[in-house]
Coordinates of C-alpha atoms in Angstrom, one line a residue:
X161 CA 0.0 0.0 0.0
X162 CA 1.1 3.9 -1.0
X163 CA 1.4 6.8 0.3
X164 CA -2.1 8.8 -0.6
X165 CA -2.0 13.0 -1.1
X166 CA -5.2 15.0 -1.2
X167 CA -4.6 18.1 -3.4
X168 CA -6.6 21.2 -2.6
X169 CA -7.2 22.9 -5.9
X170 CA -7.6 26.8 -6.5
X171 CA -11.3 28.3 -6.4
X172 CA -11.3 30.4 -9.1
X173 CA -10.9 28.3 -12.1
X174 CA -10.2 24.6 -13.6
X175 CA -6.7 23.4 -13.7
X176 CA -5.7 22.1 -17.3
X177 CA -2.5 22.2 -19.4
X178 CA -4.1 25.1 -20.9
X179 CA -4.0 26.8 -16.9
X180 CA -0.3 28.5 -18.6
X181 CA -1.7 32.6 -17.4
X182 CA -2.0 32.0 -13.7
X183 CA 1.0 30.7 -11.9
X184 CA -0.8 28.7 -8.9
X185 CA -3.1 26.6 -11.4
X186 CA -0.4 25.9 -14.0
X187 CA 1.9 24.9 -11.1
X188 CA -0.6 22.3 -10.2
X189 CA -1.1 21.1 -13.4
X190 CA 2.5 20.4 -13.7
X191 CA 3.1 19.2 -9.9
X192 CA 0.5 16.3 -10.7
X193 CA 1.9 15.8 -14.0
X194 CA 5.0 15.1 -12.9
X195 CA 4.6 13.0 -9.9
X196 CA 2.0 10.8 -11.1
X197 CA 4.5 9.1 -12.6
X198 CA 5.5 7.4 -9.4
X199 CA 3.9 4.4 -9.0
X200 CA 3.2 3.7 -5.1
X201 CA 2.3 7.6 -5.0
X202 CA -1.8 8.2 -5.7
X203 CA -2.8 11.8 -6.0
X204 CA -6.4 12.6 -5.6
X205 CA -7.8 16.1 -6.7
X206 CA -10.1 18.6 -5.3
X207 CA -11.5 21.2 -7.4
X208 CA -13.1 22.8 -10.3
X209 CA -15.4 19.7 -12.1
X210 CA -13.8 20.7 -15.1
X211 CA -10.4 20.5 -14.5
X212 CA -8.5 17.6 -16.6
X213 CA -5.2 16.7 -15.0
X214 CA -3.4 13.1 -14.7
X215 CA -5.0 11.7 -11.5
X216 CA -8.8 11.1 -10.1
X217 CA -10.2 14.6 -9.7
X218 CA -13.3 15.0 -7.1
X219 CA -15.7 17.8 -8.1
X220 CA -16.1 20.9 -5.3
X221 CA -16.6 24.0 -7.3
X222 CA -18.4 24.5 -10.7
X223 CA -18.9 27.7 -13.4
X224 CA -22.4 28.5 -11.3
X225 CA -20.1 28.8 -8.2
X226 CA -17.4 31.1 -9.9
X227 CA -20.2 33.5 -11.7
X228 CA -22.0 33.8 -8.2
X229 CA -18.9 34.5 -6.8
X230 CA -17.1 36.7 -9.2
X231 CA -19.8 37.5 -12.6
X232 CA -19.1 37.3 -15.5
X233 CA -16.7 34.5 -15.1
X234 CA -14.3 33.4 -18.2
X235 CA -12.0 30.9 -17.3
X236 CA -9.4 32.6 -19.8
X237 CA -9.0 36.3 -18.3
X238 CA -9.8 35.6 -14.7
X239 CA -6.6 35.2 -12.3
X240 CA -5.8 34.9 -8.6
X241 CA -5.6 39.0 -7.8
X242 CA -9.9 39.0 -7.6
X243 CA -10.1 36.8 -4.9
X244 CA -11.0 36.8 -1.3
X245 CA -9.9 34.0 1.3
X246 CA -13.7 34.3 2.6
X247 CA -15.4 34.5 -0.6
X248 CA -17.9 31.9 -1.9
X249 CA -16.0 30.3 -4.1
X250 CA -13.1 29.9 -1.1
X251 CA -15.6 28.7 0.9
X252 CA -17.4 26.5 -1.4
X253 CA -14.4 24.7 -2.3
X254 CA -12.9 24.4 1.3
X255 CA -16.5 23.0 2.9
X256 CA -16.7 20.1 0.1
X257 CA -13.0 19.3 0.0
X258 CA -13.1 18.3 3.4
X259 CA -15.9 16.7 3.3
X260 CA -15.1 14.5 0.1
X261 CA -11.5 14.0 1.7
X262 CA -13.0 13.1 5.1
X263 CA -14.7 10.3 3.2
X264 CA -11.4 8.7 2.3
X265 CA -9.2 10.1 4.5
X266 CA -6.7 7.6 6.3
X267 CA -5.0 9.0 9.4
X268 CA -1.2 8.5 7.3
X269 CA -2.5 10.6 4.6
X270 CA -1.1 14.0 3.3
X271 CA -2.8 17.2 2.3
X272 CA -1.3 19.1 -0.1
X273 CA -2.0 22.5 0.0
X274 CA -1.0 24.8 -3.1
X275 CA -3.2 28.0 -1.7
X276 CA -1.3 29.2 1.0
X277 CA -3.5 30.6 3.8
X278 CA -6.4 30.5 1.9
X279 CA -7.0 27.0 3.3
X280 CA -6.5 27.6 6.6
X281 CA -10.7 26.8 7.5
X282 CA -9.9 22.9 6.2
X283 CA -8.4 22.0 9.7
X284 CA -9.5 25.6 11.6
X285 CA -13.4 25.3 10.8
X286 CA -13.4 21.8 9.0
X287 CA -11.8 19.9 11.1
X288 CA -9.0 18.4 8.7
X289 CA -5.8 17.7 10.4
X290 CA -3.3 20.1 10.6
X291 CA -0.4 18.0 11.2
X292 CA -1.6 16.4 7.9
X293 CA -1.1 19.3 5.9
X294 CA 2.2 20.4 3.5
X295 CA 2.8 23.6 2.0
X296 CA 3.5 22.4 -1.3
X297 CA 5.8 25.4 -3.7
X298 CA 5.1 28.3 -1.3
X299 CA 6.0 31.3 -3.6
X300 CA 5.1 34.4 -1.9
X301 CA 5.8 36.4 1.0
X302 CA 3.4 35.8 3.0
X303 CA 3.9 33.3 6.3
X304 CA 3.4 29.4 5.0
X305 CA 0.6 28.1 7.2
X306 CA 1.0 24.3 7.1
X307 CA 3.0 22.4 9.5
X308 CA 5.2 20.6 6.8
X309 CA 6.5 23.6 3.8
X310 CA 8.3 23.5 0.5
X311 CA 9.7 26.3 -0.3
X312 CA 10.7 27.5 -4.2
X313 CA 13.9 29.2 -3.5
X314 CA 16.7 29.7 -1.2
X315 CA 16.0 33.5 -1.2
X316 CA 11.9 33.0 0.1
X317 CA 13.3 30.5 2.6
X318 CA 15.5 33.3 4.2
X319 CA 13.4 35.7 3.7
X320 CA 10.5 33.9 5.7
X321 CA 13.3 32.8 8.4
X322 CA 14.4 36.3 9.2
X323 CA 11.5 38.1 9.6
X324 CA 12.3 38.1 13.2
X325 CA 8.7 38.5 15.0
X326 CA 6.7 36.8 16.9
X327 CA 4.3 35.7 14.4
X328 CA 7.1 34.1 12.8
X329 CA 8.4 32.6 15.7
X330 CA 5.6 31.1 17.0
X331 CA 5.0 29.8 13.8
X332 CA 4.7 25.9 13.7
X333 CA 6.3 25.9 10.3
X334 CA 9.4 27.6 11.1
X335 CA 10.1 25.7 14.7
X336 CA 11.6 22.6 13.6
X337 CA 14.0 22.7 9.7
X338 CA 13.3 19.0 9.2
X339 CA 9.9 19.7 8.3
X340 CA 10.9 21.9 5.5
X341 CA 12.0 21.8 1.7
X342 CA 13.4 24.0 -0.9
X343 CA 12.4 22.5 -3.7
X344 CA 12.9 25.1 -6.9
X345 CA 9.5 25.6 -9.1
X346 CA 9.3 23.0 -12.1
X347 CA 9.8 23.2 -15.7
X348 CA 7.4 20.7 -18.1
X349 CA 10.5 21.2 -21.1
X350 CA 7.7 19.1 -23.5
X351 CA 6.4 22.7 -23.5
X352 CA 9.2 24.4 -24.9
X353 CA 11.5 23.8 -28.1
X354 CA 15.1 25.4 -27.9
X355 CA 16.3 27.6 -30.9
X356 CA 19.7 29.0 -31.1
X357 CA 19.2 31.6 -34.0
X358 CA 17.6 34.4 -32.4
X359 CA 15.5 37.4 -33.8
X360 CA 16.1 41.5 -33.2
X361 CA 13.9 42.0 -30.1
X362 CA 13.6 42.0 -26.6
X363 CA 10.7 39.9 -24.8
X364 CA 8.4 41.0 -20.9
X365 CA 5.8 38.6 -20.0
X366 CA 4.0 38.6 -17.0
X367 CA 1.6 41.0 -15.3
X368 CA 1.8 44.8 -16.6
X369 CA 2.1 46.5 -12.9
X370 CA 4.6 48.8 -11.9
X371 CA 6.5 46.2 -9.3
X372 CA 7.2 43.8 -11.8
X373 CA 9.5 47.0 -13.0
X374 CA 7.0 47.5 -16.5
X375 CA 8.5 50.9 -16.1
X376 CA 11.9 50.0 -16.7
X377 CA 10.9 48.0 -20.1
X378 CA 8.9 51.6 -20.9
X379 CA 12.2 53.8 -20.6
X380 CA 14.5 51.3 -22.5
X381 CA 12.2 51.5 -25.2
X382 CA 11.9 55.4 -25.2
X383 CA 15.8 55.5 -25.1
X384 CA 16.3 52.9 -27.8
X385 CA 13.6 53.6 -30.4
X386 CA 15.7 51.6 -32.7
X387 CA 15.0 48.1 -31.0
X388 CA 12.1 46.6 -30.9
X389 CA 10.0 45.8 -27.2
X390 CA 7.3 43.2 -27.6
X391 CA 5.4 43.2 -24.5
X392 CA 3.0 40.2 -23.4
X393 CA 0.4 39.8 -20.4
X394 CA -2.3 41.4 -18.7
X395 CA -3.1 44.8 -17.5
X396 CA -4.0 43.8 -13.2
X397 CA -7.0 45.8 -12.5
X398 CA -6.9 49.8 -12.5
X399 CA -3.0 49.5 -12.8
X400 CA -3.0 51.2 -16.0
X401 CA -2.8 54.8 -14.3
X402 CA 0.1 53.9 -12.5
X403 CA 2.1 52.7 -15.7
X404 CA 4.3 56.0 -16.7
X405 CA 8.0 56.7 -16.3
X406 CA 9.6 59.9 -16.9
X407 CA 11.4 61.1 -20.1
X408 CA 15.1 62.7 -20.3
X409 CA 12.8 66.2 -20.1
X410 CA 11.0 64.7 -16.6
X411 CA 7.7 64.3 -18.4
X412 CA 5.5 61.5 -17.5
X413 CA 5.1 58.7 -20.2
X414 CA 1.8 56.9 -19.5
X415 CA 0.9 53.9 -20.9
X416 CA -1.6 54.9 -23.5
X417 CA 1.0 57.0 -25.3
X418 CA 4.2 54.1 -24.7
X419 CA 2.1 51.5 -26.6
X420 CA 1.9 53.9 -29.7
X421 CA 6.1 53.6 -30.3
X422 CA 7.0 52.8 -33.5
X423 CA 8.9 50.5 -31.4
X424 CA 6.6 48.6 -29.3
X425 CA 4.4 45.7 -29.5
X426 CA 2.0 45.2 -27.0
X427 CA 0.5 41.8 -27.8
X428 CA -1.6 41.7 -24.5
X429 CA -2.5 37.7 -23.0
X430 CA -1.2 35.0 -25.1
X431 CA -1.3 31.3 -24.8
X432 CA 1.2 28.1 -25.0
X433 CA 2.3 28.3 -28.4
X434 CA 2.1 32.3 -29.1
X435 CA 4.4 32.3 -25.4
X436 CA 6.9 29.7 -26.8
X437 CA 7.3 31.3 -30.0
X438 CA 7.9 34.9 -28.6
X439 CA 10.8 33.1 -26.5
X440 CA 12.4 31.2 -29.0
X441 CA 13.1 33.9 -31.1
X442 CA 13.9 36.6 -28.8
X443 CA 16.9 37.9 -28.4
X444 CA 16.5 38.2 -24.7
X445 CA 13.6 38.1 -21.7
X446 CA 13.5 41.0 -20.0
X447 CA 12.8 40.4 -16.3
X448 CA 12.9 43.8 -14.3
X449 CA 10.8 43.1 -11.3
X450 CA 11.6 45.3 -8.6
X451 CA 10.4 43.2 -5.4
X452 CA 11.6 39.6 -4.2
X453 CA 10.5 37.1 -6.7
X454 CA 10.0 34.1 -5.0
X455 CA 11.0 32.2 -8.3
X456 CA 9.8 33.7 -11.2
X457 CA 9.0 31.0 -13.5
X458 CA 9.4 33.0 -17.0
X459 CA 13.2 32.7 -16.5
X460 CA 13.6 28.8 -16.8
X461 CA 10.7 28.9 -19.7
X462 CA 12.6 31.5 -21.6
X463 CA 16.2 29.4 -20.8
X464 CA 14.4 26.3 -22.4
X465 CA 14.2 27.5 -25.4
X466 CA 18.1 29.2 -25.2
X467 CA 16.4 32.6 -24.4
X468 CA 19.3 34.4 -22.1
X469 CA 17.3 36.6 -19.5
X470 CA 18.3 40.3 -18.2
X471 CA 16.9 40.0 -15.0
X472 CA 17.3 42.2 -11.8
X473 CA 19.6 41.2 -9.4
X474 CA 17.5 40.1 -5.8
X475 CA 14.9 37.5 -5.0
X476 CA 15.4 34.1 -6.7
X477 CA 17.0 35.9 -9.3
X478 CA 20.1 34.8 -8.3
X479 CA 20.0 31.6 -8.1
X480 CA 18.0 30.5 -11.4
X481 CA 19.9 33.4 -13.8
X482 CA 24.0 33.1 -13.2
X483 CA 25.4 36.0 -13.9
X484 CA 26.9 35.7 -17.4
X485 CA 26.2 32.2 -17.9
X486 CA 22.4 32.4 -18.7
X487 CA 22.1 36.3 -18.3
X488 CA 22.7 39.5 -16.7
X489 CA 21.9 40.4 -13.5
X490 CA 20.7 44.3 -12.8
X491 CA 21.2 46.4 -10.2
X492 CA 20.9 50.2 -11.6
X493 CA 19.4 51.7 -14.8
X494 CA 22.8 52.0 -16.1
X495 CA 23.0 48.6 -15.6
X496 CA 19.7 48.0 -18.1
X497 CA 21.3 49.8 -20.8
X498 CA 24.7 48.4 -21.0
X499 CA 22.6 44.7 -20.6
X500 CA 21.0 44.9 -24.1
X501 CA 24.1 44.9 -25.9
X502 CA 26.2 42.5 -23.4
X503 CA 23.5 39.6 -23.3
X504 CA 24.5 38.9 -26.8
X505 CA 27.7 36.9 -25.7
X506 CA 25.7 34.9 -23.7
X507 CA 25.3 31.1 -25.4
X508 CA 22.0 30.2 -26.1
X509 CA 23.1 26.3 -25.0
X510 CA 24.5 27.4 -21.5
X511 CA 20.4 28.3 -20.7
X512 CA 19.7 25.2 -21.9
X513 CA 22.0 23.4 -20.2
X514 CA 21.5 24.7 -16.9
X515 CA 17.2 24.9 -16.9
X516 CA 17.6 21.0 -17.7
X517 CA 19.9 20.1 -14.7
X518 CA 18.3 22.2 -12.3
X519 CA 14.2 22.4 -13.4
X520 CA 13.2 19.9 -15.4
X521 CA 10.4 17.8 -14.3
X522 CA 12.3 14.5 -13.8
X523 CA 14.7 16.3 -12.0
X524 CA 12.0 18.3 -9.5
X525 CA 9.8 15.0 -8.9
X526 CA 13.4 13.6 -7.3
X527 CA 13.0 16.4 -4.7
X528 CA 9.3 16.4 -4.5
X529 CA 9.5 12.6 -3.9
X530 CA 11.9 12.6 -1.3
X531 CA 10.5 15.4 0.6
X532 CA 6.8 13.9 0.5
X533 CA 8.3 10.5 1.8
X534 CA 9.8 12.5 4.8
X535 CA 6.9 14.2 5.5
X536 CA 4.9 10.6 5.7
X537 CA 7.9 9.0 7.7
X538 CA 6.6 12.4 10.1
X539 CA 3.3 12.0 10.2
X540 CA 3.1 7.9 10.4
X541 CA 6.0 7.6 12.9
X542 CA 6.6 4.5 10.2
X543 CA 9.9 4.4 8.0
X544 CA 8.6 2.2 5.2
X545 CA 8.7 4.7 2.5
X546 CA 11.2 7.2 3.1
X547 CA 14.2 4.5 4.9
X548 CA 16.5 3.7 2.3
X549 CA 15.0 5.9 -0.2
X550 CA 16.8 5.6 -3.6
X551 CA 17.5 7.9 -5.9
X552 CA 16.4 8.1 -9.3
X553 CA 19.3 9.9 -10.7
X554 CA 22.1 11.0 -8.9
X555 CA 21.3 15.1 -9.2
X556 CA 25.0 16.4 -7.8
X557 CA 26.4 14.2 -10.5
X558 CA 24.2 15.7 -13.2
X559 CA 25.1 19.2 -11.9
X560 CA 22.4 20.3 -9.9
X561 CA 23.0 22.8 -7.7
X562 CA 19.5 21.8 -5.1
X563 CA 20.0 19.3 -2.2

């Protein structure tokens, strides 16, 4: 008999292989993915009816649940940022999934939570049990809530260590290191094709808000009018009056007037393909975000396909873009400039290279594996999965630089 994980899913939307514009639905898509493959490992899934993913999936939320909750619902321009932990949809989900997984549940179990504290009621109110519970990818800021956490870089782990309060303290998930992971966010490299011949432009996906630096892409443009910007996401709410920088004369540049540069290409959302093609043929991904990524998943996409990334130089930033190796790293404006003609000498085959070793999927599921097997051994008190666990590949060997 296996070890059994109940996945609590998002409640805003059905997680596909299509789920490639929000980050917390695509990563789930790709979790399961990846570790289905193991064969004494069953994953069952708790969410949106809809949702079509490589393991059982268990019904909780539906369209009618997400247009009461939200409207006019569309599953393909609706993200995470319109949510509310004690919105209907939150609790619609959270009241069924423990009531499904109650119906199941065996006291070895794990509960993989992907929401953060948005699932806090499934053992506060539902009475779920918390020492059941993993933090599975934590990738914000924000304290992890479950007793057992994976964290996606080194950077979030230190961050989340060294707030020194007393929430933090007294935090169950920061009292005892075994129970924790770093475990970097995966890459499905199926997605992606590489490409070494590169085009005469510069690539930003990702949310158009002014801390993921949009103004930064806005004044290289306006300083460089002979290079060409294509620009891909979506606009977050009323962000749009807040997108501007100012010109050489200190005039403010707003958005409406940027996006009308001979120059500039704003493509807005795009899927899979449209996203794969803008990175294989871009010169370079522009990364410019100015707080603490926790990961920051465009940078292994864009170094699958041999897509060097000018990034700045905090957060995870510094350990999934080596300086020089797959990218440059940016600290001041200065910096930015000088970056668009020095990421030219960077080999297309070193991003390759080093996104395979560290974040492809049969190297993640290694981690992932080992880490849930330790978190059983926890909460069994038994050693029959995780004593003597054997590697699948050796990952120092192959170069990878996580434990």
């Amino acid at each position: 008999m296996g070890l059994k994980c109940h996945v609590i899913g998002v409640p805003y939307g059905k997680v596909t292989e299509n789920s490639v514009l929000d980050a917390f639905m695509y990563k789930q898509y790709k979790f399961i993915k990846m570790m289905s493959q193991i064969d004494d490992i069953e994953f069952i899934f708790y969410g949106h009816e809809d949702s079509v993913i490589p393991c059982e999936v268990v019904p909780c939320i539906d369209d009618e649940v997400l247009r009461n909750t939200y409207g006019d619902f569309n599953h393909d321009s609706y993200y995470w940022f319109g949510t509310h932990v004690n919105d209907y949809a939150h609790e619609t989900l959270n009241l069924n999934a423990s009531k499904y997984i109650k119906d199941r549940f065996e006291s070895d179990d794990l509960i993989l939570n992907f929401w953060q504290f948005a699932s806090e009621s499934l053992w506060k109110e539902h009475g779920l049990p918390y020492d059941n519970f993993v933090d599975i990818g934590h990738g914000s800021e924000c304290l992890p809530v479950s007793k057992y956490v994976s964290y996606e870089s080194y950077w979030l782990y230190a961050f989340v260590h060294g707030v020194k309060t007393e929430t933090v303290l007294n935090n169950t998930c920061v009292e005892d290191p075994h129970y924790e992971a770093i475990i970097p966010l995966m890459l499905d490299m199926d997605q992606y094709d590489y490409k070494e011949e590169k085009k005469d432009y510069y690539f930003y996906i990702g949310r158009v808000v002014p801390l993921k630096g949009i103004d930064i892409v806005m004044r290289l443009a306006y300083e460089f009018p002979d290079r060409e910007f294509i620009i891909a996401g979506y606009i977050q709410g009323d962000e749009k009056k807040f997108l501007y920088f100012e010109n050489s004369e200190g005039k403010q540049v707003h958005w409406d007037e940027f996006v009308e540069f001979d120059n500039v290409n704003f493509v807005g959302p795009v899927g899979v393909e449209k996203k794969k093609e803008y990175y294989m043929n871009a010169k370079a991904l522009l990364v410019p975000t100015l707080y603490g990524e926790p990961f920051g998943g465009v940078v292994s996409e864009a170094h699958a396909c041999g897509t060097p990334v000018i990034s700045t130089d905090w957060g995870a930033f510094a350990e999934n873009n080596p300086h020089g190796f797959t990218g440059i790293r940016c600290r001041t404006f200065d910096c930015w400039r000088n970056a668009l003609d020095e990421i030219e000498v960077i080999e297309p085959k070193n991003c390759l290279e080093f996104v395979t070793k560290n974040y492809s999927l049969e190297v993640v599921a290694v981690m992932h594996e080992n880490f849930l097997r330790r978190c059983y051994e926890y909460v069994s008190g038994k050693d029959e999965y995780s004593k003597g666990i054997s590697y699948k590949l050796d990952l120092r060997e192959k170069g990878c630089q996580y434990v």
